[in-house]
mmCIF file of C-alpha atoms in Angstrom:
data_model
loop_
_atom_site.group_PDB
_atom_site.id
_atom_site.type_symbol
_atom_site.label_atom_id
_atom_site.label_comp_id
_atom_site.label_asym_id
_atom_site.label_seq_id
_atom_site.Cartn_x
_atom_site.Cartn_y
_atom_site.Cartn_z
ATOM 1 C CA MET A 1 29.849 -44.735 22.534
ATOM 2 C CA SER A 2 30.326 -42.494 20.039
ATOM 3 C CA LEU A 3 32.185 -39.300 19.443
ATOM 4 C CA VAL A 4 29.071 -37.501 18.860
ATOM 5 C CA THR A 5 27.061 -38.903 21.546
ATOM 6 C CA ARG A 6 30.314 -38.063 24.320
ATOM 7 C CA LEU A 7 30.336 -35.180 22.586
ATOM 8 C CA ALA A 8 26.552 -34.160 23.321
ATOM 9 C CA THR A 9 26.713 -35.932 26.940
ATOM 10 C CA ALA A 10 29.678 -34.173 27.874
ATOM 11 C CA ARG A 11 30.092 -32.449 32.190
ATOM 12 C CA ARG A 12 32.039 -29.887 33.482
ATOM 13 C CA LYS A 13 32.193 -32.278 36.355
ATOM 14 C CA PRO A 14 30.784 -36.245 35.696
ATOM 15 C CA GLY A 15 27.550 -36.792 36.713
ATOM 16 C CA ARG A 16 26.200 -33.382 37.620
ATOM 17 C CA TRP A 17 25.187 -29.867 35.724
ATOM 18 C CA HIS A 18 27.070 -26.702 36.545
ATOM 19 C CA TRP A 19 25.666 -23.792 35.458
ATOM 20 C CA THR A 20 28.730 -23.289 32.492
ATOM 21 C CA ASP A 21 27.646 -26.422 31.570
ATOM 22 C CA VAL A 22 23.970 -24.946 30.788
ATOM 23 C CA ALA A 23 25.888 -21.733 28.974
ATOM 24 C CA ALA A 24 27.745 -23.872 26.474
ATOM 25 C CA TYR A 25 24.394 -25.523 25.642
ATOM 26 C CA ALA A 26 22.397 -22.773 25.150
ATOM 27 C CA TYR A 27 24.715 -21.052 23.130
ATOM 28 C CA LEU A 28 25.093 -23.961 21.194
ATOM 29 C CA ALA A 29 21.383 -24.580 20.385
ATOM 30 C CA LEU A 30 21.436 -20.953 19.268
ATOM 31 C CA GLY A 31 24.122 -21.109 17.279
ATOM 32 C CA VAL A 32 22.439 -23.822 15.821
ATOM 33 C CA VAL A 33 19.038 -22.341 15.505
ATOM 34 C CA LEU A 34 20.573 -19.418 13.805
ATOM 35 C CA MET A 35 22.324 -20.879 11.025
ATOM 36 C CA PHE A 36 20.533 -23.971 10.142
ATOM 37 C CA GLY A 37 16.895 -21.991 11.104
ATOM 38 C CA PRO A 38 16.796 -19.879 7.717
ATOM 39 C CA VAL A 39 17.759 -23.323 5.500
ATOM 40 C CA VAL A 40 14.231 -25.104 7.713
ATOM 41 C CA TRP A 41 12.265 -22.666 6.337
ATOM 42 C CA LEU A 42 13.191 -21.985 3.469
ATOM 43 C CA ALA A 43 13.187 -26.134 2.535
ATOM 44 C CA LEU A 44 9.704 -26.587 4.308
ATOM 45 C CA SER A 45 8.465 -23.422 2.389
ATOM 46 C CA SER A 46 9.493 -24.694 -0.675
ATOM 47 C CA PHE A 47 6.857 -27.154 -0.754
ATOM 48 C CA LYS A 48 4.072 -24.318 -0.133
ATOM 49 C CA THR A 49 1.365 -23.378 -2.505
ATOM 50 C CA GLN A 50 2.190 -19.427 -3.571
ATOM 51 C CA ALA A 51 -1.089 -18.631 -1.749
ATOM 52 C CA GLY A 52 0.543 -20.432 1.048
ATOM 53 C CA LEU A 53 3.173 -18.657 1.023
ATOM 54 C CA LEU A 54 1.309 -15.335 1.054
ATOM 55 C CA GLU A 55 -0.726 -16.203 4.166
ATOM 56 C CA PHE A 56 -0.364 -14.249 7.387
ATOM 57 C CA PRO A 57 0.143 -14.989 10.386
ATOM 58 C CA PRO A 58 2.758 -17.552 8.055
ATOM 59 C CA SER A 59 3.106 -21.797 9.410
ATOM 60 C CA LEU A 60 6.100 -23.601 8.942
ATOM 61 C CA LEU A 61 5.173 -26.113 7.979
ATOM 62 C CA PRO A 62 3.554 -26.001 4.542
ATOM 63 C CA MET A 63 -0.177 -26.186 4.896
ATOM 64 C CA SER A 64 -3.163 -26.362 2.286
ATOM 65 C CA GLN A 65 -6.676 -26.303 2.729
ATOM 66 C CA LYS A 66 -8.777 -29.098 1.429
ATOM 67 C CA GLU A 67 -10.170 -29.628 -1.282
ATOM 68 C CA VAL A 68 -13.622 -31.358 -2.168
ATOM 69 C CA ALA A 69 -15.165 -32.657 -5.420
ATOM 70 C CA VAL A 70 -19.087 -31.765 -5.709
ATOM 71 C CA PRO A 71 -21.314 -33.068 -8.062
ATOM 72 C CA GLY A 72 -22.670 -29.938 -10.377
ATOM 73 C CA HIS A 73 -18.596 -28.304 -9.860
ATOM 74 C CA PRO A 74 -16.170 -29.075 -12.628
ATOM 75 C CA GLN A 75 -13.230 -28.492 -10.045
ATOM 76 C CA PRO A 76 -13.273 -29.090 -6.538
ATOM 77 C CA LEU A 77 -13.977 -26.403 -4.137
ATOM 78 C CA PRO A 78 -12.470 -25.489 -0.758
ATOM 79 C CA LEU A 79 -13.482 -26.730 2.374
ATOM 80 C CA PHE A 80 -14.910 -24.020 5.200
ATOM 81 C CA GLU A 81 -15.342 -24.700 9.006
ATOM 82 C CA VAL A 82 -18.274 -22.408 9.223
ATOM 83 C CA THR A 83 -19.926 -20.933 12.909
ATOM 84 C CA MET A 84 -23.969 -21.390 11.978
ATOM 85 C CA PRO A 85 -26.408 -18.809 13.489
ATOM 86 C CA ASP A 86 -27.259 -21.199 16.383
ATOM 87 C CA GLY A 87 -23.831 -21.477 17.701
ATOM 88 C CA THR A 88 -23.196 -24.962 16.229
ATOM 89 C CA THR A 89 -20.170 -25.759 13.705
ATOM 90 C CA ARG A 90 -20.432 -27.239 9.808
ATOM 91 C CA VAL A 91 -17.669 -28.169 7.477
ATOM 92 C CA LEU A 92 -19.071 -26.615 3.991
ATOM 93 C CA ALA A 93 -17.618 -26.133 0.494
ATOM 94 C CA GLN A 94 -17.303 -22.472 -1.076
ATOM 95 C CA VAL A 95 -18.953 -22.261 -4.761
ATOM 96 C CA ARG A 96 -18.047 -18.291 -4.758
ATOM 97 C CA ARG A 97 -17.743 -14.996 -2.492
ATOM 98 C CA ILE A 98 -19.461 -12.119 -3.523
ATOM 99 C CA GLY A 99 -18.297 -9.327 -1.460
ATOM 100 C CA ILE A 100 -18.476 -10.341 2.870
ATOM 101 C CA GLN A 101 -20.802 -12.931 1.901
ATOM 102 C CA ALA A 102 -19.752 -16.503 0.858
ATOM 103 C CA GLN A 103 -22.070 -19.168 -0.858
ATOM 104 C CA MET A 104 -21.453 -22.103 0.019
ATOM 105 C CA VAL A 105 -22.505 -25.700 -0.124
ATOM 106 C CA ASP A 106 -22.948 -28.935 2.109
ATOM 107 C CA PRO A 107 -20.978 -31.637 0.453
ATOM 108 C CA ALA A 108 -23.535 -34.451 1.032
ATOM 109 C CA ASN A 109 -26.270 -32.043 -0.827
ATOM 110 C CA PRO A 110 -25.092 -29.652 -2.421
ATOM 111 C CA ALA A 111 -28.977 -28.810 -4.136
ATOM 112 C CA GLU A 112 -29.025 -26.305 -0.944
ATOM 113 C CA VAL A 113 -27.183 -23.023 -0.864
ATOM 114 C CA ILE A 114 -26.260 -21.420 2.005
ATOM 115 C CA ARG A 115 -25.104 -17.923 2.631
ATOM 116 C CA VAL A 116 -22.756 -17.077 4.896
ATOM 117 C CA PRO A 117 -20.476 -14.094 6.397
ATOM 118 C CA ILE A 118 -16.714 -14.360 5.512
ATOM 119 C CA ASP A 119 -15.501 -13.818 9.115
ATOM 120 C CA ARG A 120 -17.962 -16.687 10.173
ATOM 121 C CA ARG A 121 -15.971 -18.877 8.058
ATOM 122 C CA THR A 122 -12.589 -20.711 8.954
ATOM 123 C CA PRO A 123 -10.096 -22.693 6.560
ATOM 124 C CA VAL A 124 -9.838 -25.795 6.854
ATOM 125 C CA ARG A 125 -5.676 -26.710 5.786
ATOM 126 C CA ALA A 126 -3.897 -30.104 6.176
ATOM 127 C CA PHE A 127 -0.440 -30.735 5.947
ATOM 128 C CA LYS A 128 0.696 -31.109 2.064
ATOM 129 C CA LEU A 129 4.064 -31.379 0.075
ATOM 130 C CA ALA A 130 3.272 -29.065 -3.148
ATOM 131 C CA THR A 131 5.767 -31.449 -4.900
ATOM 132 C CA GLU A 132 4.255 -29.676 -8.242
ATOM 133 C CA ASN A 133 6.524 -26.797 -7.671
ATOM 134 C CA TYR A 134 9.816 -28.739 -8.047
ATOM 135 C CA THR A 135 8.216 -30.704 -11.094
ATOM 136 C CA GLU A 136 6.854 -27.903 -13.100
ATOM 137 C CA PRO A 137 10.047 -25.287 -13.695
ATOM 138 C CA LEU A 138 11.944 -28.446 -15.093
ATOM 139 C CA ASP A 139 9.034 -28.843 -18.100
ATOM 140 C CA ARG A 140 8.054 -25.806 -18.443
ATOM 141 C CA PHE A 141 10.726 -22.912 -17.630
ATOM 142 C CA ALA A 142 14.129 -25.524 -19.309
ATOM 143 C CA PHE A 143 15.254 -25.412 -15.545
ATOM 144 C CA THR A 144 16.912 -29.084 -17.108
ATOM 145 C CA ARG A 145 18.810 -26.799 -19.478
ATOM 146 C CA PHE A 146 20.124 -24.302 -16.656
ATOM 147 C CA LEU A 147 21.133 -27.372 -14.770
ATOM 148 C CA TRP A 148 23.433 -28.126 -17.329
ATOM 149 C CA ASN A 149 24.868 -25.386 -17.822
ATOM 150 C CA SER A 150 25.717 -24.436 -14.613
ATOM 151 C CA VAL A 151 27.258 -27.612 -14.184
ATOM 152 C CA PHE A 152 29.445 -27.824 -17.285
ATOM 153 C CA VAL A 153 30.633 -24.121 -15.947
ATOM 154 C CA THR A 154 31.036 -25.112 -13.098
ATOM 155 C CA VAL A 155 33.161 -28.540 -13.716
ATOM 156 C CA VAL A 156 35.506 -27.061 -16.949
ATOM 157 C CA ALA A 157 35.906 -23.846 -15.018
ATOM 158 C CA THR A 158 37.365 -25.957 -11.963
ATOM 159 C CA ILE A 159 39.615 -27.514 -13.990
ATOM 160 C CA ILE A 160 41.110 -25.181 -15.536
ATOM 161 C CA THR A 161 41.347 -22.785 -12.604
ATOM 162 C CA LEU A 162 43.255 -25.792 -10.927
ATOM 163 C CA ILE A 163 45.740 -26.291 -13.946
ATOM 164 C CA ILE A 164 46.528 -22.345 -14.455
ATOM 165 C CA ASN A 165 46.819 -21.624 -10.753
ATOM 166 C CA SER A 166 49.150 -24.569 -9.771
ATOM 167 C CA MET A 167 51.405 -23.601 -12.942
ATOM 168 C CA ALA A 168 51.639 -20.455 -11.657
ATOM 169 C CA ALA A 169 52.084 -21.541 -8.087
ATOM 170 C CA TYR A 170 54.524 -23.699 -8.460
ATOM 171 C CA ALA A 171 56.843 -20.919 -10.605
ATOM 172 C CA LEU A 172 56.326 -18.565 -7.576
ATOM 173 C CA SER A 173 56.980 -21.421 -4.901
ATOM 174 C CA ILE A 174 59.808 -23.421 -6.833
ATOM 175 C CA TYR A 175 61.930 -21.479 -8.796
ATOM 176 C CA GLU A 176 63.985 -18.500 -8.244
ATOM 177 C CA PHE A 177 63.738 -15.400 -9.743
ATOM 178 C CA ARG A 178 64.742 -11.587 -9.767
ATOM 179 C CA GLY A 179 61.049 -10.027 -8.618
ATOM 180 C CA LYS A 180 59.414 -13.361 -7.717
ATOM 181 C CA ASN A 181 58.242 -11.286 -4.110
ATOM 182 C CA THR A 182 56.859 -8.149 -6.381
ATOM 183 C CA VAL A 183 55.356 -10.930 -8.642
ATOM 184 C CA MET A 184 53.171 -12.061 -5.691
ATOM 185 C CA LEU A 185 52.315 -9.312 -4.113
ATOM 186 C CA MET A 186 51.068 -8.092 -7.283
ATOM 187 C CA VAL A 187 48.982 -11.368 -7.641
ATOM 188 C CA ILE A 188 47.942 -10.686 -4.124
ATOM 189 C CA GLY A 189 47.235 -6.716 -5.101
ATOM 190 C CA THR A 190 44.385 -7.553 -7.221
ATOM 191 C CA LEU A 191 42.418 -8.654 -4.331
ATOM 192 C CA MET A 192 41.552 -5.630 -3.591
ATOM 193 C CA ILE A 193 39.953 -4.345 -7.022
ATOM 194 C CA PRO A 194 36.491 -5.322 -7.376
ATOM 195 C CA ILE A 195 34.532 -6.877 -9.633
ATOM 196 C CA THR A 196 32.452 -4.159 -10.116
ATOM 197 C CA ILE A 197 35.432 -2.213 -11.605
ATOM 198 C CA ILE A 198 37.005 -4.271 -14.385
ATOM 199 C CA LEU A 199 33.097 -5.635 -15.384
ATOM 200 C CA VAL A 200 33.284 -3.226 -18.825
ATOM 201 C CA PRO A 201 36.951 -3.787 -19.954
ATOM 202 C CA VAL A 202 36.711 -7.201 -19.001
ATOM 203 C CA TYR A 203 33.176 -7.456 -21.062
ATOM 204 C CA LEU A 204 34.506 -5.257 -23.873
ATOM 205 C CA VAL A 205 37.672 -8.138 -24.394
ATOM 206 C CA ILE A 206 35.015 -10.818 -24.180
ATOM 207 C CA THR A 207 32.616 -8.878 -27.186
ATOM 208 C CA GLU A 208 35.622 -8.344 -29.406
ATOM 209 C CA LEU A 209 36.872 -12.069 -28.962
ATOM 210 C CA GLY A 210 33.137 -12.853 -29.662
ATOM 211 C CA LEU A 211 32.291 -15.443 -26.859
ATOM 212 C CA VAL A 212 29.023 -13.156 -25.889
ATOM 213 C CA ASN A 213 26.285 -15.665 -25.044
ATOM 214 C CA SER A 214 28.655 -18.573 -24.692
ATOM 215 C CA LEU A 215 28.872 -20.468 -21.770
ATOM 216 C CA TRP A 216 33.146 -19.791 -22.019
ATOM 217 C CA ALA A 217 32.805 -16.123 -21.860
ATOM 218 C CA VAL A 218 31.801 -17.010 -17.671
ATOM 219 C CA ILE A 219 34.258 -19.800 -17.778
ATOM 220 C CA LEU A 220 37.687 -17.684 -19.111
ATOM 221 C CA PRO A 221 37.768 -14.855 -17.398
ATOM 222 C CA GLY A 222 38.196 -15.855 -13.913
ATOM 223 C CA ALA A 223 40.036 -19.155 -14.407
ATOM 224 C CA ALA A 224 43.060 -17.668 -12.941
ATOM 225 C CA THR A 225 42.138 -16.545 -9.433
ATOM 226 C CA PRO A 226 44.882 -14.715 -6.940
ATOM 227 C CA THR A 227 43.202 -17.230 -3.652
ATOM 228 C CA GLY A 228 43.867 -19.802 -5.210
ATOM 229 C CA VAL A 229 47.393 -18.849 -6.957
ATOM 230 C CA PHE A 230 47.903 -17.833 -3.009
ATOM 231 C CA LEU A 231 46.755 -20.815 -1.516
ATOM 232 C CA LEU A 232 48.573 -23.145 -3.323
ATOM 233 C CA ARG A 233 51.891 -21.710 -3.479
ATOM 234 C CA GLN A 234 51.847 -21.291 0.506
ATOM 235 C CA TYR A 235 51.275 -25.175 0.477
ATOM 236 C CA MET A 236 54.250 -25.578 -1.977
ATOM 237 C CA LEU A 237 56.990 -24.439 -0.443
ATOM 238 C CA THR A 238 56.485 -26.953 2.339
ATOM 239 C CA LEU A 239 57.583 -29.505 0.002
ATOM 240 C CA PRO A 240 61.146 -30.814 0.315
ATOM 241 C CA ARG A 241 63.039 -28.965 -2.175
ATOM 242 C CA ASP A 242 65.854 -32.182 -1.928
ATOM 243 C CA LEU A 243 62.539 -34.504 -4.049
ATOM 244 C CA ILE A 244 62.992 -31.940 -6.047
ATOM 245 C CA GLU A 245 66.415 -31.663 -6.554
ATOM 246 C CA ALA A 246 66.713 -35.528 -7.068
ATOM 247 C CA ALA A 247 64.355 -35.359 -10.188
ATOM 248 C CA ARG A 248 66.269 -32.590 -11.861
ATOM 249 C CA MET A 249 69.358 -35.418 -11.319
ATOM 250 C CA ASP A 250 67.974 -37.305 -12.922
ATOM 251 C CA LYS A 251 66.761 -35.787 -15.523
ATOM 252 C CA ALA A 252 63.369 -34.905 -14.977
ATOM 253 C CA SER A 253 61.912 -32.502 -17.052
ATOM 254 C CA GLU A 254 60.382 -29.113 -15.025
ATOM 255 C CA TRP A 255 56.847 -30.879 -16.552
ATOM 256 C CA GLN A 256 57.214 -34.108 -15.004
ATOM 257 C CA ILE A 257 58.160 -32.910 -12.183
ATOM 258 C CA TYR A 258 55.339 -30.142 -11.777
ATOM 259 C CA TRP A 259 52.574 -33.455 -12.873
ATOM 260 C CA ARG A 260 54.259 -36.240 -11.513
ATOM 261 C CA ILE A 261 55.816 -34.723 -8.205
ATOM 262 C CA VAL A 262 54.735 -31.898 -7.062
ATOM 263 C CA MET A 263 50.614 -32.214 -8.152
ATOM 264 C CA PRO A 264 50.024 -34.992 -5.917
ATOM 265 C CA LEU A 265 51.957 -34.219 -3.229
ATOM 266 C CA ALA A 266 49.740 -30.854 -3.634
ATOM 267 C CA MET A 267 46.353 -32.719 -3.876
ATOM 268 C CA PRO A 268 45.391 -31.757 -0.349
ATOM 269 C CA ALA A 269 45.578 -27.813 -1.164
ATOM 270 C CA LEU A 270 43.921 -28.738 -5.026
ATOM 271 C CA ALA A 271 40.790 -30.742 -3.488
ATOM 272 C CA VAL A 272 40.511 -27.345 -0.610
ATOM 273 C CA LEU A 273 40.632 -25.124 -4.050
ATOM 274 C CA ALA A 274 38.736 -26.980 -6.117
ATOM 275 C CA ILE A 275 35.887 -27.059 -3.476
ATOM 276 C CA PHE A 276 36.237 -23.329 -3.162
ATOM 277 C CA SER A 277 36.299 -23.027 -7.360
ATOM 278 C CA VAL A 278 33.246 -25.360 -7.529
ATOM 279 C CA MET A 279 30.890 -22.844 -4.992
ATOM 280 C CA TRP A 280 32.277 -19.538 -6.526
ATOM 281 C CA ARG A 281 31.406 -20.852 -9.909
ATOM 282 C CA TRP A 282 28.393 -22.285 -8.877
ATOM 283 C CA ASN A 283 26.909 -19.349 -7.195
ATOM 284 C CA GLU A 284 28.481 -16.374 -9.789
ATOM 285 C CA PHE A 285 25.463 -14.390 -10.759
ATOM 286 C CA LEU A 286 27.020 -10.497 -11.915
ATOM 287 C CA TRP A 287 29.359 -11.549 -14.616
ATOM 288 C CA PRO A 288 26.952 -14.536 -15.869
ATOM 289 C CA LEU A 289 23.705 -12.193 -15.989
ATOM 290 C CA ALA A 290 26.471 -9.982 -17.367
ATOM 291 C CA VAL A 291 27.614 -11.863 -21.005
ATOM 292 C CA LEU A 292 24.338 -13.974 -20.970
ATOM 293 C CA THR A 293 20.851 -12.571 -22.022
ATOM 294 C CA LYS A 294 20.238 -15.435 -24.200
ATOM 295 C CA THR A 295 17.463 -17.914 -22.262
ATOM 296 C CA GLU A 296 19.178 -20.922 -23.457
ATOM 297 C CA SER A 297 22.874 -19.933 -22.103
ATOM 298 C CA TYR A 298 21.193 -19.455 -18.601
ATOM 299 C CA THR A 299 22.618 -20.814 -15.427
ATOM 300 C CA LEU A 300 20.727 -21.616 -12.776
ATOM 301 C CA GLN A 301 21.252 -18.146 -10.673
ATOM 302 C CA ILE A 302 20.280 -16.253 -13.488
ATOM 303 C CA GLY A 303 17.341 -18.953 -14.629
ATOM 304 C CA LEU A 304 16.117 -17.592 -10.843
ATOM 305 C CA ASN A 305 16.013 -14.226 -11.535
ATOM 306 C CA ALA A 306 13.495 -15.460 -14.593
ATOM 307 C CA PHE A 307 10.830 -15.691 -11.619
ATOM 308 C CA GLN A 308 11.293 -12.127 -10.383
ATOM 309 C CA GLY A 309 8.936 -10.108 -11.965
ATOM 310 C CA GLU A 310 7.801 -6.650 -12.511
ATOM 311 C CA LEU A 311 4.666 -7.180 -10.793
ATOM 312 C CA GLN A 312 4.839 -10.683 -9.463
ATOM 313 C CA THR A 313 7.140 -13.130 -7.862
ATOM 314 C CA GLN A 314 6.826 -17.319 -8.122
ATOM 315 C CA TRP A 315 7.763 -17.095 -4.822
ATOM 316 C CA HIS A 316 6.802 -21.152 -5.098
ATOM 317 C CA TYR A 317 8.780 -21.901 -8.278
ATOM 318 C CA LEU A 318 11.747 -19.276 -6.558
ATOM 319 C CA LEU A 319 11.905 -20.929 -3.479
ATOM 320 C CA ALA A 320 11.819 -24.717 -4.681
ATOM 321 C CA MET A 321 14.766 -24.211 -7.190
ATOM 322 C CA THR A 322 16.766 -22.518 -4.811
ATOM 323 C CA VAL A 323 16.697 -25.493 -3.006
ATOM 324 C CA VAL A 324 18.056 -27.174 -5.683
ATOM 325 C CA THR A 325 20.865 -24.561 -6.313
ATOM 326 C CA LEU A 326 21.790 -25.440 -3.288
ATOM 327 C CA LEU A 327 21.921 -28.993 -2.972
ATOM 328 C CA PRO A 328 25.110 -29.470 -5.356
ATOM 329 C CA VAL A 329 27.344 -26.675 -3.092
ATOM 330 C CA ALA A 330 26.207 -28.588 0.161
ATOM 331 C CA LEU A 331 26.863 -32.053 -0.854
ATOM 332 C CA VAL A 332 30.459 -31.509 -2.127
ATOM 333 C CA PHE A 333 30.695 -29.122 1.314
ATOM 334 C CA VAL A 334 29.961 -32.178 3.485
ATOM 335 C CA PHE A 335 32.149 -35.114 1.777
ATOM 336 C CA LEU A 336 34.459 -33.319 1.592
ATOM 337 C CA GLN A 337 34.605 -30.438 4.200
ATOM 338 C CA ARG A 338 37.672 -32.575 5.922
ATOM 339 C CA PHE A 339 39.935 -31.630 2.778
ATOM 340 C CA ILE A 340 39.229 -27.218 3.708
ATOM 341 C CA THR A 341 40.424 -27.640 7.283
ATOM 342 C CA THR A 342 43.765 -30.296 6.602
ATOM 343 C CA GLY A 343 44.401 -28.441 3.413
ATOM 344 C CA ILE A 344 44.368 -24.978 4.506
ATOM 345 C CA ALA A 345 46.463 -25.658 8.381
ATOM 346 C CA ASN A 346 49.076 -27.267 5.988
ATOM 347 C CA THR A 347 49.628 -24.528 4.105
ATOM 348 C CA GLY A 348 51.050 -21.996 7.186
ATOM 349 C CA MET A 349 53.592 -24.826 7.531
ATOM 350 C CA LYS A 350 57.335 -23.984 7.212
#
């Protein structure tokens, strides 16, 4: 019996239900619905048409109105179930609607035009996945370019963040110098400064460097993160000092100690920081919106904003591309989540 099965069938008293079992399972079921319900709704709604998203009452599954090809009409006509004056029901195709009257035809006998009040017709619906919500943005709106920009920014920024933060953490954990604790407090203190305060000064610096509308303008300003420095420093404090001193007695340089000894031993903490950096960079919106104004430089998050206009929002494209942006982060978290618990737990050890 697997661990999941044992946990799912666990009871306070074997073979009997206790009221605490019912309360626990009800609480867990509520938590699952609250956590994954919006995600399931997002995934299902991303396959709905624009009309399906705006219909009321809404449906959970992607349903769309059936259409049929009728001779004499160039486009397929929508099907409706119509209640006739004698109480019978017929499935008719609507040619056009004029006011409160609809002109409809029988697909088997399109020569006869039947006028029906619109309140006597019900759309014939069926389950259908609108896969064009995913294919059309990639072809028409250069979303492939946006995807590449986000991947480039995320990968390069994560690599730079790991190198810079690990160097700072190495100095603040291994070396002994006056004011080390003060420097660490100043690094942690920057967490209390919101990005909106430093947005204008950093933008002016990027402008002077000529990096506006460049992906490097998104990568470089956030390369050093106080969270990463603190996380790696706390982990490096647990490393045995005897190993560092032995390497120095063997005449290893500080770079060799850092690269060949400290970095491999700090791999769990580095994995945690890499996961956090991927999530930060992939979902970043405000700063890229400020420094990227050309379409070819947009990241995915900025590209999603293009579907929201002043008069109309293309919700079917917006939801579909939102699912695309969520998939990489979800996959990274699923495959590397074990590093989060082990790495964070080890950073608190002394």
